Amino acid sequence: VFFTDKSSAAKVAGPDVVSLSERAQFRRLTRASIDENARREIDRPVSSTYVGVLSEMGIETVVRSRWLNAVSAVIPVELLHQVHGLPFVRDVRPVGVAVHNEAPPVPVPLQQPVSAAAAAAATRLDYGASFDQLSLVNAIPPLENGINGTGVRLGIIDTEFDGFVHPAFQKLVSEGRLIDYQNFVGVAQANEPQGLHGRQVASIAVAFDEGSLIGPAYGAELLAATTEYAPSETNQEEDNFVAGLEWMESLGVDVVNVSLAYTDFDDGQRSYSYSDMDGDTGVTTIAADIAAQLGVVMVVAAGNYGCSSPSNCWYYVGTPADADSVVAVGATFSSGSKAFFSSFGPTFDGRIKPDVAAMGAGTYFASFGTDYGSGLGTSYAAPMVAGIACQILQVNPNLKPMEVRHILRSTASQSQSPDNALGWGIVDAQAAVDMAMGTVGVEEESVQTAINVFTYPNPFAERVTFTIETTSPYEPVTITVYDVMGRVIAAPETKVSVGGTSVEWHADDLAAGLYVYVVQAGKRTYTGRLVHL
């Protein structure tokens, strides 16, 4: 139930008023992209008056979200129309019943190539079977130099973690870096199929068990939230996700990994369509963007919906990977080629997705008991990138989420020619860390208001999409296209929001040749070339 406003009658004290840790306050001060008034409004609780009206109707609220200004509640069918008609109710949506849609772990032979074994022997640490997945994203050089996420707080939103009793987490637990864990589902599921998905995902990022598994952020602190119930299709998981993310943000999380994707729902419930993948519709999408605005780097699995054609499957990324301000991660094989199951872009509004990619086939992780295993899924690519984001923030804690995303993109394998299969390409941890170390902090105005413009496809035949990224909002922004004689061909105007905005230009009856575009936003100018076929 989404409310129209936060009534002045809302309590100023009580269990629903957010209590921000000092760490969260500092992160917001350093990295948030919204002003103090907007932050205060986000932190205000939902109206106790409105909740009281629902209570008087016999409706019990389950979760209260200050970010969405909404509550979830069990509403009898006969009262649904009445609730929708309340003057302070903006919208009522059935709480989605999430289908996990992650492929179950597929056993993969764990035979380390001789070349990888020989290379591992020459390093300071013994990476065991995790050498390949770290090597593909060039994460071993930073690790050898002690860049392992120390001082950065990582959050994992997923299924069960089974108490972090696996040897992969012994160092994390013994050093007191497991900060907190909350189960928002309320039941255990560690013995169920896919019930240990959370443990697997977390281990890829933070494990340290020499000779077996080492994660790129093995020195980071960890917050963990179980929001997903893998064995069945509940109607609570998106709701749990929002509650878990708000909880993590209040405890000062810096990076959050989400190896979940929401698209299909149970019969009779509200399912998503491709048109909903617009960066503004999904409940988890909205929450992820708010977290990014508050200074949290959001890393999200693209989803396992890839196939040969949209007519054969869902095909596209799910929520919250479609969010404007997240790092959506696709999956590759160890060779670097795209994994067949990895979801494609673009989003419905034309933005390139995924953003980057990492190994997600044959990825090594902590499994049942004290065992190790491997599997397939963008779920297993995302935590590798989340760990690298921790490395980036270790060397430059002042970077904002969009700056971290820009660094990951601009140092990736196909940064000059992004596509909707692997985005900007396979991440390069060493290059990203180097760039982060050389990037001026957010106190510099030039960094705060930087503009990045990407065109796709280029060369193009019928239409081209301009994707404009910025860390500050601009209105209006003008895109002017000139021919080689300096004549204006087109001048579309748009509003650019923080994050990414896409503008599609149809070049009807345009002669083949070379053209120049100029993007003007305030005093900022970005120029580039277009080739029309």
mmCIF file of C-alpha atoms in Angstrom, residues 26-326:
data_model
loop_
_atom_site.group_PDB
_atom_site.id
_atom_site.type_symbol
_atom_site.label_atom_id
_atom_site.label_comp_id
_atom_site.label_asym_id
_atom_site.label_seq_id
_atom_site.Cartn_x
_atom_site.Cartn_y
_atom_site.Cartn_z
ATOM 1 C CA PHE A 26 29.532 9.424 7.178
ATOM 2 C CA ARG A 27 28.883 7.427 4.002
ATOM 3 C CA ARG A 28 25.884 9.587 3.189
ATOM 4 C CA LEU A 29 27.861 12.758 3.830
ATOM 5 C CA THR A 30 30.663 11.551 1.570
ATOM 6 C CA ARG A 31 28.890 9.696 -1.234
ATOM 7 C CA ALA A 32 25.167 10.504 -1.316
ATOM 8 C CA SER A 33 23.866 12.229 -4.456
ATOM 9 C CA ILE A 34 20.716 13.778 -2.942
ATOM 10 C CA ASP A 35 20.548 16.821 -0.703
ATOM 11 C CA GLU A 36 19.945 16.873 3.032
ATOM 12 C CA ASN A 37 16.255 17.789 2.771
ATOM 13 C CA ALA A 38 15.587 14.846 0.470
ATOM 14 C CA ARG A 39 17.503 12.531 2.798
ATOM 15 C CA ARG A 40 15.455 13.732 5.770
ATOM 16 C CA GLU A 41 12.255 12.999 3.876
ATOM 17 C CA ILE A 42 13.443 9.507 2.985
ATOM 18 C CA ASP A 43 14.241 8.824 6.630
ATOM 19 C CA ARG A 44 10.883 9.975 7.974
ATOM 20 C CA PRO A 45 8.699 7.000 8.928
ATOM 21 C CA VAL A 46 5.415 6.258 7.231
ATOM 22 C CA SER A 47 2.503 8.040 8.836
ATOM 23 C CA SER A 48 1.352 6.424 12.057
ATOM 24 C CA THR A 49 -2.025 8.041 11.364
ATOM 25 C CA TYR A 50 -2.374 6.197 8.073
ATOM 26 C CA VAL A 51 -1.215 2.931 9.605
ATOM 27 C CA GLY A 52 -3.729 3.505 12.385
ATOM 28 C CA VAL A 53 -6.588 3.839 9.902
ATOM 29 C CA LEU A 54 -5.616 0.509 8.362
ATOM 30 C CA SER A 55 -5.439 -1.036 11.832
ATOM 31 C CA GLU A 56 -8.933 0.225 12.666
ATOM 32 C CA MET A 57 -10.125 -1.536 9.518
ATOM 33 C CA GLY A 58 -8.704 -4.774 10.887
ATOM 34 C CA ILE A 59 -5.675 -4.722 8.584
ATOM 35 C CA GLU A 60 -2.344 -5.749 10.083
ATOM 36 C CA THR A 61 0.802 -4.266 8.547
ATOM 37 C CA VAL A 62 3.778 -6.555 7.978
ATOM 38 C CA VAL A 63 6.626 -4.339 6.762
ATOM 39 C CA ARG A 64 6.902 -0.558 6.809
ATOM 40 C CA SER A 65 9.206 1.027 4.216
ATOM 41 C CA ARG A 66 10.218 4.621 4.802
ATOM 42 C CA TRP A 67 12.011 4.688 1.427
ATOM 43 C CA LEU A 68 8.941 3.704 -0.588
ATOM 44 C CA ASN A 69 6.507 5.431 1.798
ATOM 45 C CA ALA A 70 4.581 2.188 1.801
ATOM 46 C CA VAL A 71 3.539 -0.733 3.962
ATOM 47 C CA SER A 72 2.831 -4.329 3.155
ATOM 48 C CA ALA A 73 -0.239 -5.760 4.803
ATOM 49 C CA VAL A 74 -2.559 -8.741 4.722
ATOM 50 C CA ILE A 75 -5.780 -7.292 3.318
ATOM 51 C CA PRO A 76 -9.000 -9.289 3.082
ATOM 52 C CA VAL A 77 -10.298 -9.327 -0.480
ATOM 53 C CA GLU A 78 -13.535 -7.602 0.534
ATOM 54 C CA LEU A 79 -11.538 -4.619 1.880
ATOM 55 C CA LEU A 80 -9.164 -4.224 -1.052
ATOM 56 C CA HIS A 81 -11.343 -1.783 -2.989
ATOM 57 C CA GLN A 82 -11.993 0.224 0.164
ATOM 58 C CA VAL A 83 -8.275 0.535 0.915
ATOM 59 C CA HIS A 84 -7.562 1.628 -2.654
ATOM 60 C CA GLY A 85 -10.136 4.377 -2.267
ATOM 61 C CA LEU A 86 -8.650 5.897 0.883
ATOM 62 C CA PRO A 87 -7.657 9.533 0.220
ATOM 63 C CA PHE A 88 -4.088 8.998 1.448
ATOM 64 C CA VAL A 89 -3.470 5.843 -0.645
ATOM 65 C CA ARG A 90 -1.622 6.403 -3.922
ATOM 66 C CA ASP A 91 -1.546 2.823 -5.144
ATOM 67 C CA VAL A 92 -2.101 -0.773 -4.052
ATOM 68 C CA ARG A 93 -0.053 -3.555 -5.600
ATOM 69 C CA PRO A 94 -0.163 -7.255 -4.774
ATOM 70 C CA VAL A 95 3.154 -8.182 -3.187
ATOM 71 C CA GLY A 96 5.039 -10.133 -5.819
ATOM 72 C CA VAL A 97 5.636 -13.826 -5.448
ATOM 73 C CA ALA A 98 9.200 -14.113 -6.625
ATOM 74 C CA VAL A 99 10.399 -17.000 -8.735
ATOM 75 C CA HIS A 100 14.094 -17.373 -8.017
ATOM 76 C CA ASN A 101 14.901 -18.348 -11.601
ATOM 77 C CA GLU A 102 18.546 -18.964 -10.817
ATOM 78 C CA ALA A 103 19.758 -22.163 -12.426
ATOM 79 C CA PRO A 104 20.544 -24.810 -9.792
ATOM 80 C CA PRO A 105 24.248 -25.420 -9.283
ATOM 81 C CA VAL A 106 25.531 -27.595 -12.104
ATOM 82 C CA PRO A 107 28.510 -29.788 -11.204
ATOM 83 C CA VAL A 108 31.547 -28.763 -13.181
ATOM 84 C CA PRO A 109 34.848 -30.675 -13.208
ATOM 85 C CA LEU A 110 37.193 -28.886 -10.841
ATOM 86 C CA GLN A 111 40.362 -29.712 -12.712
ATOM 87 C CA GLN A 112 42.604 -26.690 -12.601
ATOM 88 C CA PRO A 113 44.556 -26.192 -15.836
ATOM 89 C CA VAL A 114 48.264 -26.818 -15.581
ATOM 90 C CA SER A 115 49.007 -23.273 -16.696
ATOM 91 C CA ALA A 116 46.788 -21.812 -13.971
ATOM 92 C CA ALA A 117 48.326 -24.089 -11.353
ATOM 93 C CA ALA A 118 51.801 -23.057 -12.394
ATOM 94 C CA ALA A 119 50.849 -19.395 -12.279
ATOM 95 C CA ALA A 120 49.243 -19.830 -8.854
ATOM 96 C CA ALA A 121 52.413 -21.393 -7.518
ATOM 97 C CA ALA A 122 54.279 -18.196 -8.295
ATOM 98 C CA THR A 123 51.971 -16.000 -6.232
ATOM 99 C CA ARG A 124 52.158 -15.109 -2.560
ATOM 100 C CA LEU A 125 48.774 -16.702 -1.830
ATOM 101 C CA ASP A 126 47.566 -20.149 -2.883
ATOM 102 C CA TYR A 127 44.264 -19.474 -4.668
ATOM 103 C CA GLY A 128 43.485 -23.121 -5.361
ATOM 104 C CA ALA A 129 40.565 -23.714 -7.721
ATOM 105 C CA SER A 130 39.485 -20.069 -7.437
ATOM 106 C CA PHE A 131 42.516 -18.964 -9.440
ATOM 107 C CA ASP A 132 40.693 -18.978 -12.794
ATOM 108 C CA GLN A 133 37.744 -16.843 -11.718
ATOM 109 C CA LEU A 134 40.069 -14.302 -10.091
ATOM 110 C CA SER A 135 42.499 -14.337 -12.999
ATOM 111 C CA LEU A 136 39.811 -13.660 -15.614
ATOM 112 C CA VAL A 137 38.958 -10.334 -13.945
ATOM 113 C CA ASN A 138 42.633 -9.578 -13.145
ATOM 114 C CA ALA A 139 41.929 -9.519 -9.401
ATOM 115 C CA ILE A 140 45.084 -11.358 -8.345
ATOM 116 C CA PRO A 141 47.518 -8.412 -8.699
ATOM 117 C CA PRO A 142 45.513 -6.226 -6.271
ATOM 118 C CA LEU A 143 45.232 -9.142 -3.832
ATOM 119 C CA GLU A 144 48.978 -9.722 -4.006
ATOM 120 C CA ASN A 145 49.405 -6.058 -3.068
ATOM 121 C CA GLY A 146 47.115 -6.336 -0.046
ATOM 122 C CA ILE A 147 44.058 -4.746 -1.674
ATOM 123 C CA ASN A 148 41.320 -7.026 -0.367
ATOM 124 C CA GLY A 149 38.456 -4.762 0.685
ATOM 125 C CA THR A 150 39.846 -3.944 4.128
ATOM 126 C CA GLY A 151 37.782 -1.236 5.814
ATOM 127 C CA VAL A 152 34.868 -1.612 3.404
ATOM 128 C CA ARG A 153 31.485 -3.009 4.523
ATOM 129 C CA LEU A 154 29.866 -5.431 2.064
ATOM 130 C CA GLY A 155 26.246 -6.576 2.229
ATOM 131 C CA ILE A 156 24.778 -9.761 0.738
ATOM 132 C CA ILE A 157 21.011 -10.071 0.161
ATOM 133 C CA ASP A 158 20.127 -13.667 -0.666
ATOM 134 C CA THR A 159 18.854 -16.981 0.723
ATOM 135 C CA GLU A 160 20.436 -18.828 3.673
ATOM 136 C CA PHE A 161 24.058 -18.594 4.856
ATOM 137 C CA ASP A 162 23.962 -21.518 7.309
ATOM 138 C CA GLY A 163 25.617 -19.640 10.145
ATOM 139 C CA PHE A 164 28.867 -19.002 8.234
ATOM 140 C CA VAL A 165 30.341 -22.178 9.738
ATOM 141 C CA HIS A 166 32.179 -23.231 6.580
ATOM 142 C CA PRO A 167 36.033 -23.109 6.593
ATOM 143 C CA ALA A 168 35.807 -20.437 3.882
ATOM 144 C CA PHE A 169 34.443 -18.004 6.499
ATOM 145 C CA GLN A 170 36.690 -18.919 9.436
ATOM 146 C CA LYS A 171 38.933 -15.884 8.983
ATOM 147 C CA LEU A 172 35.932 -13.564 8.548
ATOM 148 C CA VAL A 173 34.298 -14.781 11.757
ATOM 149 C CA SER A 174 37.433 -15.082 13.904
ATOM 150 C CA GLU A 175 38.493 -11.531 13.074
ATOM 151 C CA GLY A 176 35.072 -10.138 14.010
ATOM 152 C CA ARG A 177 34.261 -8.893 10.530
ATOM 153 C CA LEU A 178 30.887 -10.641 10.345
ATOM 154 C CA ILE A 179 29.081 -7.551 11.614
ATOM 155 C CA ASP A 180 25.486 -8.796 11.658
ATOM 156 C CA TYR A 181 23.064 -11.224 10.088
ATOM 157 C CA GLN A 182 19.268 -11.025 9.883
ATOM 158 C CA ASN A 183 16.766 -13.556 8.565
ATOM 159 C CA PHE A 184 13.824 -11.596 7.145
ATOM 160 C CA VAL A 185 12.156 -14.807 5.994
ATOM 161 C CA GLY A 186 11.889 -16.259 9.484
ATOM 162 C CA VAL A 187 12.520 -19.922 8.655
ATOM 163 C CA ALA A 188 15.614 -22.011 7.963
ATOM 164 C CA GLN A 189 16.219 -23.437 4.507
ATOM 165 C CA ALA A 190 19.838 -24.575 4.532
ATOM 166 C CA ASN A 191 18.897 -28.187 3.769
ATOM 167 C CA GLU A 192 16.670 -27.299 0.837
ATOM 168 C CA PRO A 193 17.724 -27.229 -2.838
ATOM 169 C CA GLN A 194 19.209 -23.801 -3.516
ATOM 170 C CA GLY A 195 18.782 -22.994 0.198
ATOM 171 C CA LEU A 196 22.533 -22.394 0.506
ATOM 172 C CA HIS A 197 22.617 -20.027 -2.449
ATOM 173 C CA GLY A 198 23.480 -17.183 -0.062
ATOM 174 C CA ARG A 199 26.457 -19.076 1.360
ATOM 175 C CA GLN A 200 27.743 -19.807 -2.146
ATOM 176 C CA VAL A 201 27.419 -16.184 -3.244
ATOM 177 C CA ALA A 202 29.037 -14.747 -0.113
ATOM 178 C CA SER A 203 31.984 -17.135 -0.345
ATOM 179 C CA ILE A 204 32.860 -16.003 -3.880
ATOM 180 C CA ALA A 205 33.327 -12.474 -2.571
ATOM 181 C CA VAL A 206 34.811 -12.847 0.937
ATOM 182 C CA ALA A 207 36.150 -16.389 1.421
ATOM 183 C CA PHE A 208 39.679 -17.022 2.602
ATOM 184 C CA ASP A 209 40.760 -20.656 2.664
ATOM 185 C CA GLU A 210 44.184 -20.943 1.100
ATOM 186 C CA GLY A 211 44.510 -23.776 -1.344
ATOM 187 C CA SER A 212 40.772 -23.821 -1.977
ATOM 188 C CA LEU A 213 38.942 -20.504 -2.279
ATOM 189 C CA ILE A 214 39.895 -16.836 -1.899
ATOM 190 C CA GLY A 215 37.545 -13.938 -2.650
ATOM 191 C CA PRO A 216 38.605 -10.509 -3.934
ATOM 192 C CA ALA A 217 37.195 -8.872 -0.775
ATOM 193 C CA TYR A 218 38.370 -11.355 1.848
ATOM 194 C CA GLY A 219 39.410 -8.457 4.103
ATOM 195 C CA ALA A 220 36.017 -6.695 4.055
ATOM 196 C CA GLU A 221 33.379 -6.554 6.774
ATOM 197 C CA LEU A 222 30.085 -8.334 6.071
ATOM 198 C CA LEU A 223 26.378 -7.782 6.639
ATOM 199 C CA ALA A 224 24.073 -10.610 5.525
ATOM 200 C CA ALA A 225 20.307 -10.665 5.029
ATOM 201 C CA THR A 226 18.171 -13.668 4.163
ATOM 202 C CA THR A 227 15.233 -12.235 2.211
ATOM 203 C CA GLU A 228 14.639 -15.057 -0.274
ATOM 204 C CA TYR A 229 12.838 -18.342 0.452
ATOM 205 C CA ALA A 230 14.233 -20.710 -2.174
ATOM 206 C CA PRO A 231 12.055 -23.837 -1.715
ATOM 207 C CA SER A 232 8.744 -22.203 -2.585
ATOM 208 C CA GLU A 233 7.117 -19.245 -4.300
ATOM 209 C CA THR A 234 6.184 -16.937 -1.444
ATOM 210 C CA ASN A 235 4.510 -13.566 -1.739
ATOM 211 C CA GLN A 236 6.947 -11.810 0.523
ATOM 212 C CA GLU A 237 10.367 -11.767 -1.095
ATOM 213 C CA GLU A 238 10.364 -8.330 -2.721
ATOM 214 C CA ASP A 239 8.958 -6.995 0.530
ATOM 215 C CA ASN A 240 11.728 -8.700 2.493
ATOM 216 C CA PHE A 241 14.283 -7.301 0.064
ATOM 217 C CA VAL A 242 13.288 -3.705 0.788
ATOM 218 C CA ALA A 243 13.340 -4.308 4.542
ATOM 219 C CA GLY A 244 16.755 -5.956 4.326
ATOM 220 C CA LEU A 245 18.242 -3.202 2.180
ATOM 221 C CA GLU A 246 16.971 -0.432 4.462
ATOM 222 C CA TRP A 247 18.452 -2.312 7.427
ATOM 223 C CA MET A 248 21.853 -2.630 5.738
ATOM 224 C CA GLU A 249 21.917 1.004 4.707
ATOM 225 C CA SER A 250 21.240 2.142 8.273
ATOM 226 C CA LEU A 251 24.240 0.084 9.450
ATOM 227 C CA GLY A 252 26.609 1.796 7.055
ATOM 228 C CA VAL A 253 26.961 -0.733 4.250
ATOM 229 C CA ASP A 254 29.181 0.455 1.384
ATOM 230 C CA VAL A 255 28.538 -2.186 -1.297
ATOM 231 C CA VAL A 256 25.544 -4.536 -1.615
ATOM 232 C CA ASN A 257 25.474 -7.667 -3.761
ATOM 233 C CA VAL A 258 22.101 -8.864 -5.065
ATOM 234 C CA SER A 259 22.294 -12.234 -6.807
ATOM 235 C CA LEU A 260 18.537 -12.327 -7.364
ATOM 236 C CA ALA A 261 16.329 -11.487 -10.328
ATOM 237 C CA TYR A 262 12.568 -10.932 -10.330
ATOM 238 C CA THR A 263 10.388 -11.323 -13.413
ATOM 239 C CA ASP A 264 7.734 -14.061 -13.279
ATOM 240 C CA PHE A 265 5.232 -14.487 -10.480
ATOM 241 C CA ASP A 266 2.657 -17.092 -9.483
ATOM 242 C CA ASP A 267 -0.615 -17.333 -11.375
ATOM 243 C CA GLY A 268 -3.048 -14.726 -10.174
ATOM 244 C CA GLN A 269 -0.314 -12.415 -8.885
ATOM 245 C CA ARG A 270 1.178 -9.302 -10.432
ATOM 246 C CA SER A 271 3.889 -10.381 -12.867
ATOM 247 C CA TYR A 272 6.332 -8.126 -14.641
ATOM 248 C CA SER A 273 6.469 -7.623 -18.372
ATOM 249 C CA TYR A 274 9.407 -6.415 -20.430
ATOM 250 C CA SER A 275 7.830 -2.947 -20.511
ATOM 251 C CA ASP A 276 8.281 -2.859 -16.724
ATOM 252 C CA MET A 277 12.056 -3.146 -17.149
ATOM 253 C CA ASP A 278 12.293 0.626 -17.433
ATOM 254 C CA GLY A 279 14.303 1.398 -14.302
ATOM 255 C CA ASP A 280 11.326 2.876 -12.463
ATOM 256 C CA THR A 281 8.689 0.175 -11.944
ATOM 257 C CA GLY A 282 9.953 -2.815 -9.965
ATOM 258 C CA VAL A 283 9.755 -2.559 -6.183
ATOM 259 C CA THR A 284 13.313 -3.810 -5.773
ATOM 260 C CA THR A 285 14.433 -1.560 -8.623
ATOM 261 C CA ILE A 286 13.113 1.542 -6.882
ATOM 262 C CA ALA A 287 14.722 0.506 -3.594
ATOM 263 C CA ALA A 288 18.081 -0.203 -5.268
ATOM 264 C CA ASP A 289 18.132 3.249 -6.875
ATOM 265 C CA ILE A 290 17.348 4.918 -3.538
ATOM 266 C CA ALA A 291 20.195 3.008 -1.904
ATOM 267 C CA ALA A 292 22.551 4.225 -4.643
ATOM 268 C CA GLN A 293 21.393 7.794 -4.089
ATOM 269 C CA LEU A 294 22.282 7.352 -0.416
ATOM 270 C CA GLY A 295 25.816 6.345 -1.365
ATOM 271 C CA VAL A 296 25.607 2.539 -1.595
ATOM 272 C CA VAL A 297 27.222 0.768 -4.555
ATOM 273 C CA MET A 298 24.585 -1.715 -5.769
ATOM 274 C CA VAL A 299 25.866 -4.767 -7.689
ATOM 275 C CA VAL A 300 23.117 -6.927 -9.192
ATOM 276 C CA ALA A 301 23.065 -10.176 -11.166
ATOM 277 C CA ALA A 302 21.625 -9.615 -14.650
ATOM 278 C CA GLY A 303 19.576 -12.832 -14.511
ATOM 279 C CA ASN A 304 19.688 -16.231 -16.180
ATOM 280 C CA TYR A 305 17.128 -15.633 -18.907
ATOM 281 C CA GLY A 306 19.396 -15.623 -21.958
ATOM 282 C CA CYS A 307 18.511 -17.674 -25.037
ATOM 283 C CA SER A 308 18.682 -17.354 -28.805
ATOM 284 C CA SER A 309 15.753 -14.956 -29.223
ATOM 285 C CA PRO A 310 13.214 -12.970 -27.148
ATOM 286 C CA SER A 311 10.517 -15.093 -28.800
ATOM 287 C CA ASN A 312 11.911 -18.205 -27.095
ATOM 288 C CA CYS A 313 12.292 -16.978 -23.502
ATOM 289 C CA TRP A 314 12.194 -13.888 -21.304
ATOM 290 C CA TYR A 315 15.667 -13.026 -22.727
ATOM 291 C CA TYR A 316 16.163 -9.667 -20.975
ATOM 292 C CA VAL A 317 17.578 -8.620 -17.596
ATOM 293 C CA GLY A 318 15.174 -8.725 -14.651
ATOM 294 C CA THR A 319 14.612 -6.452 -11.696
ATOM 295 C CA PRO A 320 16.501 -4.893 -9.975
ATOM 296 C CA ALA A 321 19.199 -5.207 -12.678
ATOM 297 C CA ASP A 322 17.187 -2.737 -14.784
ATOM 298 C CA ALA A 323 17.692 0.030 -12.192
ATOM 299 C CA ASP A 324 19.282 3.260 -13.416
ATOM 300 C CA SER A 325 22.022 3.349 -10.791
ATOM 301 C CA VAL A 326 23.130 -0.259 -10.262
#
